[in-house]
Coordinates of C-alpha atoms in Angstrom, one line a residue:
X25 CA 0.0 0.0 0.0
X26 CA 2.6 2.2 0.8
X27 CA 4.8 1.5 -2.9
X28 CA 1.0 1.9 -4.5
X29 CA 0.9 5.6 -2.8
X30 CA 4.2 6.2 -3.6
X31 CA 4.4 5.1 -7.1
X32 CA 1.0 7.3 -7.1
X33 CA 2.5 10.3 -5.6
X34 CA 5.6 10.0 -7.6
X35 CA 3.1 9.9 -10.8
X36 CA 1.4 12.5 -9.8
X37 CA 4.2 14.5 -9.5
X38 CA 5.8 14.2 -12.3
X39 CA 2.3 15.2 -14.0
X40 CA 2.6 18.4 -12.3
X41 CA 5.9 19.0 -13.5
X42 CA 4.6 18.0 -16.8
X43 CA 2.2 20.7 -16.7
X44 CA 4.1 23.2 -15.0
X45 CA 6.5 23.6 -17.6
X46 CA 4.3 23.2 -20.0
X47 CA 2.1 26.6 -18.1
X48 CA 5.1 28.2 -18.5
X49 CA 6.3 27.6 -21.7
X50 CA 2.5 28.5 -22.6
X51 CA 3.3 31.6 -21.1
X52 CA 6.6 32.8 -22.4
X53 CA 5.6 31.8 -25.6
X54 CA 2.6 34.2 -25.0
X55 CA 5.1 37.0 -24.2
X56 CA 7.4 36.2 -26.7
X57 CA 4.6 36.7 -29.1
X58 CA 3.1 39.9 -27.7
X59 CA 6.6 41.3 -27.6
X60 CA 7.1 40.3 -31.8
X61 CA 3.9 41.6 -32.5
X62 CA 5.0 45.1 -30.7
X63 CA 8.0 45.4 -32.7
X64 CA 6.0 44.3 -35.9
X65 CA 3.4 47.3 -35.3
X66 CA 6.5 49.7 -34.7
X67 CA 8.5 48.8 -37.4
X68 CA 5.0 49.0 -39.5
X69 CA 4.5 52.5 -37.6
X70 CA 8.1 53.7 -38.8
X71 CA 7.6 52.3 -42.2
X72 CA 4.4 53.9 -42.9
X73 CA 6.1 57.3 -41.4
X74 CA 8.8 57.0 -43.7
X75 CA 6.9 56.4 -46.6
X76 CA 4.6 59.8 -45.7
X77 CA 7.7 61.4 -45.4
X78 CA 8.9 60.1 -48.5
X79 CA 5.7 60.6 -50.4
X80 CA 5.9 64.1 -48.7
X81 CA 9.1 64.8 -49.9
X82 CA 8.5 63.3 -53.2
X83 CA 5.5 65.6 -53.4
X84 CA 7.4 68.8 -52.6
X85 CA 10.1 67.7 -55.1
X86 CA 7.7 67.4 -57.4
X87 CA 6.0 70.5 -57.0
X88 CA 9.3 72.8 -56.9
X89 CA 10.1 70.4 -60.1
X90 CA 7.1 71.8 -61.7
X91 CA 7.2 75.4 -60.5
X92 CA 10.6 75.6 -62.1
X93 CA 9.5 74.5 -65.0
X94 CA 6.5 77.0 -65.3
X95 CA 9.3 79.5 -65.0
X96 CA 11.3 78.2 -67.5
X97 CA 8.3 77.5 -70.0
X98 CA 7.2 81.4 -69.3
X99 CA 11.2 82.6 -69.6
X100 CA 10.4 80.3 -73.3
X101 CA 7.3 81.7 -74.3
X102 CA 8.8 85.2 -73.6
X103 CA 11.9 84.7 -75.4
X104 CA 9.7 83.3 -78.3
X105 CA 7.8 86.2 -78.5
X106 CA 10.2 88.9 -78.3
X107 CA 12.0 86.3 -81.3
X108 CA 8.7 87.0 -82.9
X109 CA 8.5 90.9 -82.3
X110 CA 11.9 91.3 -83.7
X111 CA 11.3 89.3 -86.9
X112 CA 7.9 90.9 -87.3
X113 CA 10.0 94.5 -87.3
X114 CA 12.5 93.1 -89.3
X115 CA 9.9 91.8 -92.3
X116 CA 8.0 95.3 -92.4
X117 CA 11.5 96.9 -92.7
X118 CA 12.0 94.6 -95.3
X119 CA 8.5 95.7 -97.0
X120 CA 8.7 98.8 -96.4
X121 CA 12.8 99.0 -98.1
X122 CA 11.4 96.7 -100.8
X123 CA 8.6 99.3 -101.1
X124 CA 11.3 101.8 -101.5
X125 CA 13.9 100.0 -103.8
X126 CA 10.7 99.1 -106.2
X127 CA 9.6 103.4 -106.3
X128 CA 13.1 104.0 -106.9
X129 CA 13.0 101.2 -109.6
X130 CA 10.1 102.9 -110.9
X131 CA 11.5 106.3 -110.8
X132 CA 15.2 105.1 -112.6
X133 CA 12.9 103.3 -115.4
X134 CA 11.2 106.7 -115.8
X135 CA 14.3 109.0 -115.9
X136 CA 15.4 106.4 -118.1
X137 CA 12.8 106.6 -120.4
X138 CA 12.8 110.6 -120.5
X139 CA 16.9 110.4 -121.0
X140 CA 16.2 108.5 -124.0
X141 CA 13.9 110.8 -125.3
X142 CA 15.8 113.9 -124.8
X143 CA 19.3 111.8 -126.1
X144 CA 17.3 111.4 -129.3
X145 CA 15.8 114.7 -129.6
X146 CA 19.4 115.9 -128.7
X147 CA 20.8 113.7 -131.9
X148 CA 17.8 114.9 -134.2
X149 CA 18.7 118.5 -133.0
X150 CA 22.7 117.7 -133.8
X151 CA 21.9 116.4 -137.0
X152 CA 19.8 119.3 -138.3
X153 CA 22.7 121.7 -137.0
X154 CA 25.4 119.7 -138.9
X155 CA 23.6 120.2 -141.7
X156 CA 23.2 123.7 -141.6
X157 CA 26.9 124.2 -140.8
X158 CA 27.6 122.3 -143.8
X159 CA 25.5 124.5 -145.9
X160 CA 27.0 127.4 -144.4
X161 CA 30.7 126.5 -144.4
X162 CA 30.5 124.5 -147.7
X163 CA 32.1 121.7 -145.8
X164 CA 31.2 118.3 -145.5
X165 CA 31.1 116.5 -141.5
X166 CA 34.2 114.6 -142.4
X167 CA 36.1 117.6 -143.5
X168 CA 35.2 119.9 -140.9
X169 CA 36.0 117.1 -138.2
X170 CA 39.2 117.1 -139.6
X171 CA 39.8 120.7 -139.3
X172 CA 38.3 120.3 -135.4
X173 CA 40.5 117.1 -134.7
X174 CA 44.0 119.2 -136.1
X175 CA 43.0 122.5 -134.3
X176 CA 42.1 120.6 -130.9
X177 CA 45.4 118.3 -131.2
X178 CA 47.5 121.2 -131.5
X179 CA 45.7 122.8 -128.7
X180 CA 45.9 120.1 -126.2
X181 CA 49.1 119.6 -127.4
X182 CA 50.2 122.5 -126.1
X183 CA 48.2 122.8 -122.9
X184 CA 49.6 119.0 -122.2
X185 CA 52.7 120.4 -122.4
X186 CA 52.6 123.6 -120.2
X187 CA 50.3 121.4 -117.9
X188 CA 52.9 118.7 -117.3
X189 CA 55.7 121.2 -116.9
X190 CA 53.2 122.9 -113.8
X191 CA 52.9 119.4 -112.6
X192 CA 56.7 118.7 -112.5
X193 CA 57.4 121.9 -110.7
X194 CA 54.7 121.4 -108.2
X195 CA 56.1 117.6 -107.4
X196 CA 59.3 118.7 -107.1
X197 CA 58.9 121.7 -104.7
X198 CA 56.3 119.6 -102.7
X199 CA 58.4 116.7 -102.9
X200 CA 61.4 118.3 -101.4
X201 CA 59.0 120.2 -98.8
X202 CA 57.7 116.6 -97.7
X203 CA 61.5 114.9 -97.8
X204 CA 62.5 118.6 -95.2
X205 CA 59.0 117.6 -93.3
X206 CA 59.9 114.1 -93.0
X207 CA 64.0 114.1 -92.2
X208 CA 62.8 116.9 -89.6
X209 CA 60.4 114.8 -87.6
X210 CA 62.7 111.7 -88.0
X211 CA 65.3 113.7 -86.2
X212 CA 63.0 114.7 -83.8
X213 CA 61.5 111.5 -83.0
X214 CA 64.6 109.2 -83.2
X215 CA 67.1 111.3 -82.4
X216 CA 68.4 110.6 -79.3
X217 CA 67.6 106.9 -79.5
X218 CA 69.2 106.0 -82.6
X219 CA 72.4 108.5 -81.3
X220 CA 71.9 106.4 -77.6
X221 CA 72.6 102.9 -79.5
X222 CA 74.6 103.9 -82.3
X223 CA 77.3 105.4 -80.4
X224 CA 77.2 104.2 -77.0
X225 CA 78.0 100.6 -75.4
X226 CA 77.7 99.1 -72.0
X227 CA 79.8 97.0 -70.1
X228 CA 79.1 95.0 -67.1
X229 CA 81.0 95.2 -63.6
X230 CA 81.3 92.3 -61.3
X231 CA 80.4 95.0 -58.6
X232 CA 80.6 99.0 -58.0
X233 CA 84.0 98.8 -56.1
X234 CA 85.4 98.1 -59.8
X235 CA 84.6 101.8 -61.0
X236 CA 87.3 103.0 -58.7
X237 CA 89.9 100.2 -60.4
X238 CA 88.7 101.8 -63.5
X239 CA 89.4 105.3 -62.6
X240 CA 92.8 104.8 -60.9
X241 CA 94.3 106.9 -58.5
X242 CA 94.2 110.7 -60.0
X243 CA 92.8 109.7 -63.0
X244 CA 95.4 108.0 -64.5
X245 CA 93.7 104.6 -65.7
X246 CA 90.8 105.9 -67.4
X247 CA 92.7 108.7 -68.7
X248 CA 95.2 105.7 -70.4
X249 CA 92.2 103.3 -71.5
X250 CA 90.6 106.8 -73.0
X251 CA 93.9 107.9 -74.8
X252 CA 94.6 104.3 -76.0
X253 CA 91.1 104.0 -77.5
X254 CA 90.1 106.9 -78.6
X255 CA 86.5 106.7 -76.8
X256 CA 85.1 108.7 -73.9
X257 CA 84.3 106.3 -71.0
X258 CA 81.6 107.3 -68.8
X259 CA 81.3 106.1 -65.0
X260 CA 78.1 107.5 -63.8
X261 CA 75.4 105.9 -61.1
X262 CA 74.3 103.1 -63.4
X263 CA 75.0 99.6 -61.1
X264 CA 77.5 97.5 -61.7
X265 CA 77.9 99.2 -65.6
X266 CA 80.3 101.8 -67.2
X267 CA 79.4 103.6 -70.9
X268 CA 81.4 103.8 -73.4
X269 CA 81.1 106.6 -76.0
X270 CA 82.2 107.1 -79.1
X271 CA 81.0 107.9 -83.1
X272 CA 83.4 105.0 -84.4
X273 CA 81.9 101.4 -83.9
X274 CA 85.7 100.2 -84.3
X275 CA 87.1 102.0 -81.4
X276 CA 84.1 101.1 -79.7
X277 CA 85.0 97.3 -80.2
X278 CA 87.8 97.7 -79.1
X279 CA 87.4 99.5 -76.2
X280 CA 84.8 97.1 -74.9
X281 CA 87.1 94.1 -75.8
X282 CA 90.1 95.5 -73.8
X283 CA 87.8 96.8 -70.6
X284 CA 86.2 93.0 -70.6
X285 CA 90.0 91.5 -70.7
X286 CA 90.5 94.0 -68.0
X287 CA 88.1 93.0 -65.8
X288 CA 88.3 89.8 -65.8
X289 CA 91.9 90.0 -65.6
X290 CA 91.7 92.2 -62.3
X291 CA 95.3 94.0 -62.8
X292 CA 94.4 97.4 -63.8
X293 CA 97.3 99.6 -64.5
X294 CA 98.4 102.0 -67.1
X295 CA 101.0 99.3 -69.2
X296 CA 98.0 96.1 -68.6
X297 CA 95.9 98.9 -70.2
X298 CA 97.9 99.7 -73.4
X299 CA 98.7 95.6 -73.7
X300 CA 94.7 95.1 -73.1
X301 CA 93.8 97.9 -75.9
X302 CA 96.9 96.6 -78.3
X303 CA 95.1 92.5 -78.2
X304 CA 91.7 93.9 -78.4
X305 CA 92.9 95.8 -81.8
X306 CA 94.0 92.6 -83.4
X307 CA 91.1 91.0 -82.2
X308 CA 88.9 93.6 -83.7
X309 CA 91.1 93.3 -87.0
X310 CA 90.9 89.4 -87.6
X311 CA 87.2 89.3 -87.1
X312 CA 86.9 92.0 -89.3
X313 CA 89.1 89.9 -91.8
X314 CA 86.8 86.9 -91.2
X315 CA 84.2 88.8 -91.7
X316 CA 84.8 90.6 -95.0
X317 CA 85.9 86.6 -96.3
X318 CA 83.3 85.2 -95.5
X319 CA 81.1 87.8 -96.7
X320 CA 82.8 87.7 -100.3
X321 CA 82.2 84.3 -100.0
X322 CA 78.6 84.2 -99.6
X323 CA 78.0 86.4 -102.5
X324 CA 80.3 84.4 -104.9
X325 CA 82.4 87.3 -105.5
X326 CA 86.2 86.9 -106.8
X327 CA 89.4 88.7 -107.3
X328 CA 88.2 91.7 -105.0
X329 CA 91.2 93.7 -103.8
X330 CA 92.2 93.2 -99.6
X331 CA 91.5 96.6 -99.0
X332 CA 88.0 96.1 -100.5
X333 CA 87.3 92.9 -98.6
X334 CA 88.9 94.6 -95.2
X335 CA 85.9 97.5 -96.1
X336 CA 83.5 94.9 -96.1
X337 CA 84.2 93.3 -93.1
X338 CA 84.5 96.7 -91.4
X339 CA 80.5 96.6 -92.1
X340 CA 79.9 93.8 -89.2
X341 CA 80.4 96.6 -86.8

């Protein structure tokens, strides 16, 4: 009896474990659901606020879409017209020139037609004349035409002749009055510019402190490089530069050529100077010897005499 109420209680038991869990797997599965079915009407709820916001959006899109394309159609239409106004002006200009162009037309055809007229009462009138000259004069048209031709050749002849001669004076005083006019204002336009590069040449100074070199104590240096050369050299404010002056592009050479040597020599003294100046003059010489060679070679000239060849190298400078 007591196994039978044990077996029985431990039966029992285990049915109300049984159906315990399963209560509370009823339960949680209950929650569980509730809890999905929250998150399923949120997620629905932010979905459906989306898509209002979205068609919202889409709407406004739309309607700014369309208002700027009302503008633009209007801005068309406008530009369309005023395309219109101006070629509606332009074609009753053109009527109204056409109108014009056909009067005048109208008008030539009519002057025309009057010229033509008066041309031929003008020949009727010239033919009556001639004929009454030639009853007058005894003289036939051909004859008197003859007569005409050999008065009016001799006449124009001669007014030809006194006419060219005024013409030939007039040239030739207002030709040399133009050539004064126009040597004048050359002079006064290019003067000093052509004089400034013609005559004058610059050369470069590693620095200021060489000016002095150049100069020399007293005087004496640039009074040697002066004498040697035959050029005026001018040390004024211009950096790092000294000007040489002078009407002969030879001398000028030369001077520039012996300063240079000078300079980058560095020994400045009155007997470097005249050794300087007496290189730079053969210097100057065999280029201008090259020069007048190669010169008579180009333009396939022979047998010309030295002096001759030595002018035409001369030309180089």
């Amino acid at each position: 009896m007591d196994a039978l109420t044990l077996v029985i209680a431990a039966i029992g038991g285990i049915v109300i474990g049984v159906g315990g869990g399963i209560l509370v797997q009823s339960r949680l599965a209950n929650r569980g659901l509730q809890a999905a079915r929250k998150e399923a009407e949120r997620i629905t709820k932010d979905a459906d606020d989306q898509a209002k916001r979205l068609v919202n959006d889409a709407r406004h899109e739309a309607r700014e879409a369309r208002r700027e394309s009302d503008t633009t159609l209007r801005e068309r239409r406008k530009e369309a017209q005023q395309f219109e106004s101006r070629l509606a002006n332009r074609e009753q200009a053109l009527d109204k020139r056409q109108e014009g162009m056909e009067r005048r037309e109208q008008s030539l055809g009519d002057r025309e037609q009057e010229t033509e007229e008066r041309l031929s009462q003008a020949d009727e009138l010239l033919a009556k004349r001639l004929r009454q000259v030639e009853e007058a004069a005894g003289l036939t048209t051909a004859d008197a035409r003859a007569q005409i031709m050999e008065q009016a050749e001799g006449e124009m002849k001669h007014d030809l002749a006194r006419r060219y001669y005024e013409l030939e004076q007039r040239m030739l005083s207002e030709a040399d009055e133009k050539a004064r006019k126009a040597i004048a204002l050359s002079i006064q336009r290019l003067a000093s510019e052509v004089v400034s590069e013609t005559t004058t040449a610059q050369v470069a100074l590693p620095n200021d402190e060489m000016k002095g070199r150049l100069i020399g104590r007293e005087g004496r240096n640039i009074r040697t490089i002066e004498s040697a050369t035959g050029v005026d050299l001018i040390v004024d404010d211009t950096p790092e530069a000294v000007t040489i002056s002078c009407f002969d592009p030879i001398r000028r050479e030369v001077a520039r050529l012996a300063l240079t040597n000078l300079i980058a020599d560095g020994r400045i003294h009155p007997a470097r100077i005249e050794e300087s100046v007496d290189k730079a003059k053969n210097e100057v010489e065999t280029t201008i010897k090259r020069s007048g060679e190669q010169a008579v070679l180009d333009a396939g000239v022979r047998g010309l005499h030295p002096e001759l060849v030595h002018l035409v190298g001369r030309l180089k400078f």
